[in-house]
């Protein structure tokens, strides 16, 4: 896709899901060489789960990285209730900062950064937020922190943002090359967000049907 299509776009929401019932698996137990960022956790540890097929592709991407670099896993599965909370919290911040905006404008702006709960790929176990680290586990510079929003970063969170350093651009290209080769797709407003098997992946690749839909853990 040459244009930026938001997760909430009607074309994405219209993609049908044929749930394959593939299990959610623990990245902690089956993540191999992946590093797990322990700073971002939920009470049940759900963040460290992914659909089995997504984890397999991350391990493939890890093997494609140049020597001395590792994928740093930040967040995978997100329960639908938590996704809803994130969405409403961000919409609330936008509402407070722009009291003149209509409810529809607030919701539309919120959708740029946080997926609506009903179509969120994290809630399907299909999406992962991740970055790069060196062999010693030190996080590399990719231009912004993971989960920086467009307001905070002045748009530098967009994957193709031009106003970032040459080193950060190189790291984004390394990350993107490995993950794309493994079959994942990027959400272009968030350089760290990659997915496989969800509605957005199906739309971006022209597959036409998603194989992972929202589900509960357990």
Short mmCIF file of C-alpha atoms in Angstrom, two decimals:
data_model
loop_
_atom_site.label_atom_id
_atom_site.label_comp_id
_atom_site.label_asym_id
_atom_site.label_seq_id
_atom_site.Cartn_x
_atom_site.Cartn_y
_atom_site.Cartn_z
CA UNK A 1 0.00 0.00 0.00
CA UNK A 2 1.38 3.39 -1.00
CA UNK A 3 -1.28 5.33 0.91
CA UNK A 4 -1.66 5.19 4.68
CA UNK A 5 -4.81 3.25 5.44
CA UNK A 6 -5.93 3.45 9.04
CA UNK A 7 -6.92 0.38 11.03
CA UNK A 8 -10.43 1.80 11.37
CA UNK A 9 -10.92 2.26 7.62
CA UNK A 10 -14.21 0.75 6.44
CA UNK A 11 -12.28 -1.37 3.93
CA UNK A 12 -10.32 -2.99 6.75
CA UNK A 13 -13.36 -3.47 8.97
CA UNK A 14 -15.16 -5.15 6.06
CA UNK A 15 -12.55 -7.91 5.71
CA UNK A 16 -14.17 -11.19 6.82
CA UNK A 17 -12.60 -13.38 9.48
CA UNK A 18 -12.51 -17.15 9.16
CA UNK A 19 -11.18 -18.04 12.58
CA UNK A 20 -8.71 -20.92 12.35
CA UNK A 21 -8.72 -21.58 16.11
CA UNK A 22 -4.93 -21.59 16.27
CA UNK A 23 -3.86 -21.36 19.92
CA UNK A 24 -2.26 -18.47 21.73
CA UNK A 25 1.18 -19.55 22.92
CA UNK A 26 3.61 -18.16 25.47
CA UNK A 27 6.49 -16.14 24.07
CA UNK A 28 8.29 -16.66 27.37
CA UNK A 29 8.29 -20.43 26.95
CA UNK A 30 8.56 -20.74 23.17
CA UNK A 31 10.25 -17.49 22.15
CA UNK A 32 13.72 -18.90 21.63
CA UNK A 33 16.20 -16.11 20.89
CA UNK A 34 13.66 -13.32 21.30
CA UNK A 35 14.23 -10.86 24.13
CA UNK A 36 11.19 -9.94 26.22
CA UNK A 37 10.83 -6.44 27.61
CA UNK A 38 9.62 -6.92 31.18
CA UNK A 39 8.71 -3.28 31.71
CA UNK A 40 5.33 -3.61 30.01
CA UNK A 41 3.17 -6.13 31.80
CA UNK A 42 -0.47 -6.74 32.63
CA UNK A 43 -1.71 -8.56 35.76
CA UNK A 44 -2.19 -11.86 33.95
CA UNK A 45 0.93 -11.70 31.79
CA UNK A 46 -1.26 -11.83 28.68
CA UNK A 47 1.02 -9.43 26.83
CA UNK A 48 3.58 -12.23 26.36
CA UNK A 49 1.25 -14.40 24.27
CA UNK A 50 0.81 -14.57 20.50
CA UNK A 51 -0.86 -16.82 17.98
CA UNK A 52 1.41 -19.74 17.23
CA UNK A 53 1.85 -18.76 13.58
CA UNK A 54 2.84 -15.20 14.47
CA UNK A 55 5.49 -16.38 16.92
CA UNK A 56 6.89 -18.79 14.31
CA UNK A 57 7.32 -15.85 11.92
CA UNK A 58 9.02 -13.74 14.56
CA UNK A 59 11.54 -16.51 15.12
CA UNK A 60 12.11 -16.62 11.38
CA UNK A 61 12.65 -12.84 11.36
CA UNK A 62 15.12 -13.14 14.24
CA UNK A 63 17.17 -15.60 12.18
CA UNK A 64 17.27 -13.11 9.30
CA UNK A 65 18.74 -10.25 11.35
CA UNK A 66 22.41 -9.31 11.00
CA UNK A 67 24.68 -10.88 13.60
CA UNK A 68 24.59 -9.23 17.01
CA UNK A 69 21.04 -7.89 16.69
CA UNK A 70 17.97 -9.26 18.44
CA UNK A 71 14.25 -8.61 18.37
CA UNK A 72 13.04 -7.04 21.60
CA UNK A 73 9.44 -8.13 22.18
CA UNK A 74 7.39 -5.42 23.91
CA UNK A 75 3.74 -6.48 23.68
CA UNK A 76 1.68 -9.11 21.89
CA UNK A 77 -1.80 -10.20 22.94
CA UNK A 78 -4.07 -7.63 24.53
CA UNK A 79 -7.42 -8.69 26.05
CA UNK A 80 -10.39 -6.92 24.40
CA UNK A 81 -11.25 -5.15 27.67
CA UNK A 82 -7.72 -3.71 27.92
CA UNK A 83 -7.79 -2.62 24.27
CA UNK A 84 -11.06 -0.80 24.95
CA UNK A 85 -9.50 0.97 27.94
CA UNK A 86 -6.48 2.09 25.92
CA UNK A 87 -8.74 3.45 23.20
CA UNK A 88 -10.99 5.37 25.58
CA UNK A 89 -8.02 6.77 27.55
CA UNK A 90 -6.38 8.13 24.41
CA UNK A 91 -9.67 9.53 23.14
CA UNK A 92 -10.09 11.21 26.53
CA UNK A 93 -6.70 12.90 26.22
CA UNK A 94 -7.57 14.17 22.78
CA UNK A 95 -10.94 15.40 24.02
CA UNK A 96 -9.30 17.30 26.88
CA UNK A 97 -6.70 18.84 24.60
CA UNK A 98 -9.22 19.83 21.92
CA UNK A 99 -12.49 20.77 23.64
CA UNK A 100 -13.79 22.26 20.38
CA UNK A 101 -13.61 18.94 18.54
CA UNK A 102 -16.78 16.98 17.85
CA UNK A 103 -17.18 13.47 19.23
CA UNK A 104 -16.71 12.04 15.73
CA UNK A 105 -13.49 14.00 15.17
CA UNK A 106 -12.11 12.80 18.50
CA UNK A 107 -12.91 9.18 17.66
CA UNK A 108 -11.46 9.54 14.16
CA UNK A 109 -8.22 11.02 15.53
CA UNK A 110 -7.98 8.34 18.22
CA UNK A 111 -8.21 5.66 15.54
CA UNK A 112 -4.93 6.85 14.00
CA UNK A 113 -3.06 5.57 17.02
CA UNK A 114 -5.21 3.05 18.91
CA UNK A 115 -7.24 0.42 17.09
CA UNK A 116 -10.95 0.30 17.85
CA UNK A 117 -11.54 -2.70 20.14
CA UNK A 118 -13.74 -4.57 17.68
CA UNK A 119 -11.01 -4.86 15.03
CA UNK A 120 -7.80 -4.57 17.07
CA UNK A 121 -5.18 -7.11 15.91
CA UNK A 122 -3.59 -7.21 19.38
CA UNK A 123 -6.85 -8.63 20.72
CA UNK A 124 -6.60 -11.39 18.14
CA UNK A 125 -3.08 -12.29 19.22
CA UNK A 126 -2.05 -11.36 15.68
CA UNK A 127 0.00 -8.23 16.35
CA UNK A 128 3.25 -7.52 18.11
CA UNK A 129 4.98 -4.33 19.22
CA UNK A 130 8.72 -4.75 19.08
CA UNK A 131 12.05 -3.07 18.46
CA UNK A 132 15.74 -3.94 18.08
CA UNK A 133 18.41 -4.56 20.70
CA UNK A 134 22.09 -5.36 20.55
CA UNK A 135 23.67 -8.61 21.68
CA UNK A 136 23.72 -7.36 25.28
CA UNK A 137 20.02 -6.49 25.26
CA UNK A 138 20.47 -2.72 24.96
CA UNK A 139 17.63 -1.11 23.04
CA UNK A 140 18.72 0.58 19.81
CA UNK A 141 17.71 4.00 18.50
CA UNK A 142 14.77 3.80 16.10
CA UNK A 143 13.82 7.46 16.26
CA UNK A 144 11.16 7.43 18.98
CA UNK A 145 10.24 5.30 21.92
CA UNK A 146 7.89 2.38 21.31
CA UNK A 147 4.28 3.60 21.66
CA UNK A 148 5.11 7.28 21.11
CA UNK A 149 1.94 8.91 19.80
CA UNK A 150 1.80 11.34 16.85
CA UNK A 151 1.37 14.38 19.10
CA UNK A 152 4.32 13.52 21.33
CA UNK A 153 6.66 12.61 18.47
CA UNK A 154 5.56 15.27 15.96
CA UNK A 155 4.83 12.44 13.54
CA UNK A 156 8.20 10.70 13.93
CA UNK A 157 6.33 7.55 15.01
CA UNK A 158 5.22 7.08 11.40
CA UNK A 159 7.35 4.35 9.86
CA UNK A 160 8.38 6.44 6.85
CA UNK A 161 8.93 9.67 8.84
CA UNK A 162 11.77 11.68 7.36
CA UNK A 163 12.67 13.74 10.42
CA UNK A 164 14.70 11.07 12.21
CA UNK A 165 18.45 10.41 12.35
CA UNK A 166 20.32 8.33 9.80
CA UNK A 167 21.09 5.64 12.40
CA UNK A 168 17.45 5.36 13.42
CA UNK A 169 16.43 5.11 9.75
CA UNK A 170 18.96 2.32 9.21
CA UNK A 171 17.63 0.42 12.22
CA UNK A 172 14.03 0.78 11.00
CA UNK A 173 15.06 -0.59 7.61
CA UNK A 174 16.82 -3.57 9.19
CA UNK A 175 13.79 -4.33 11.36
CA UNK A 176 11.36 -3.91 8.47
CA UNK A 177 13.36 -6.03 6.05
CA UNK A 178 13.47 -9.02 8.41
CA UNK A 179 9.83 -8.83 9.48
CA UNK A 180 8.54 -8.31 5.93
CA UNK A 181 10.56 -11.28 4.71
CA UNK A 182 8.94 -13.38 7.44
CA UNK A 183 5.47 -12.43 6.20
CA UNK A 184 4.39 -9.73 8.66
CA UNK A 185 3.01 -6.31 7.69
CA UNK A 186 3.57 -2.96 9.35
CA UNK A 187 0.97 -0.45 10.48
CA UNK A 188 2.51 2.67 8.90
CA UNK A 189 1.63 5.11 11.68
CA UNK A 190 3.61 2.98 14.19
CA UNK A 191 7.05 1.72 13.18
CA UNK A 192 7.01 -0.86 16.00
CA UNK A 193 3.63 -2.48 15.17
CA UNK A 194 3.65 -5.59 12.97
CA UNK A 195 1.01 -8.24 12.39
CA UNK A 196 0.08 -11.41 10.57
CA UNK A 197 -3.28 -13.09 9.98
CA UNK A 198 -5.54 -10.21 11.11
CA UNK A 199 -7.87 -8.01 9.08
CA UNK A 200 -5.22 -5.36 8.45
CA UNK A 201 -2.73 -7.97 7.22
CA UNK A 202 -5.39 -9.47 4.93
CA UNK A 203 -6.22 -6.04 3.50
CA UNK A 204 -2.59 -4.99 3.06
CA UNK A 205 -1.57 -8.22 1.34
CA UNK A 206 -4.72 -8.58 -0.73
CA UNK A 207 -5.42 -11.95 0.88
CA UNK A 208 -9.05 -11.03 1.38
CA UNK A 209 -9.76 -13.08 4.50
CA UNK A 210 -8.29 -12.90 8.00
CA UNK A 211 -7.59 -16.11 9.89
CA UNK A 212 -7.34 -14.58 13.38
CA UNK A 213 -10.14 -12.69 15.10
CA UNK A 214 -10.47 -11.20 18.61
CA UNK A 215 -10.52 -13.82 21.36
CA UNK A 216 -10.12 -14.28 25.09
CA UNK A 217 -7.06 -15.87 26.64
CA UNK A 218 -7.70 -19.28 28.10
#
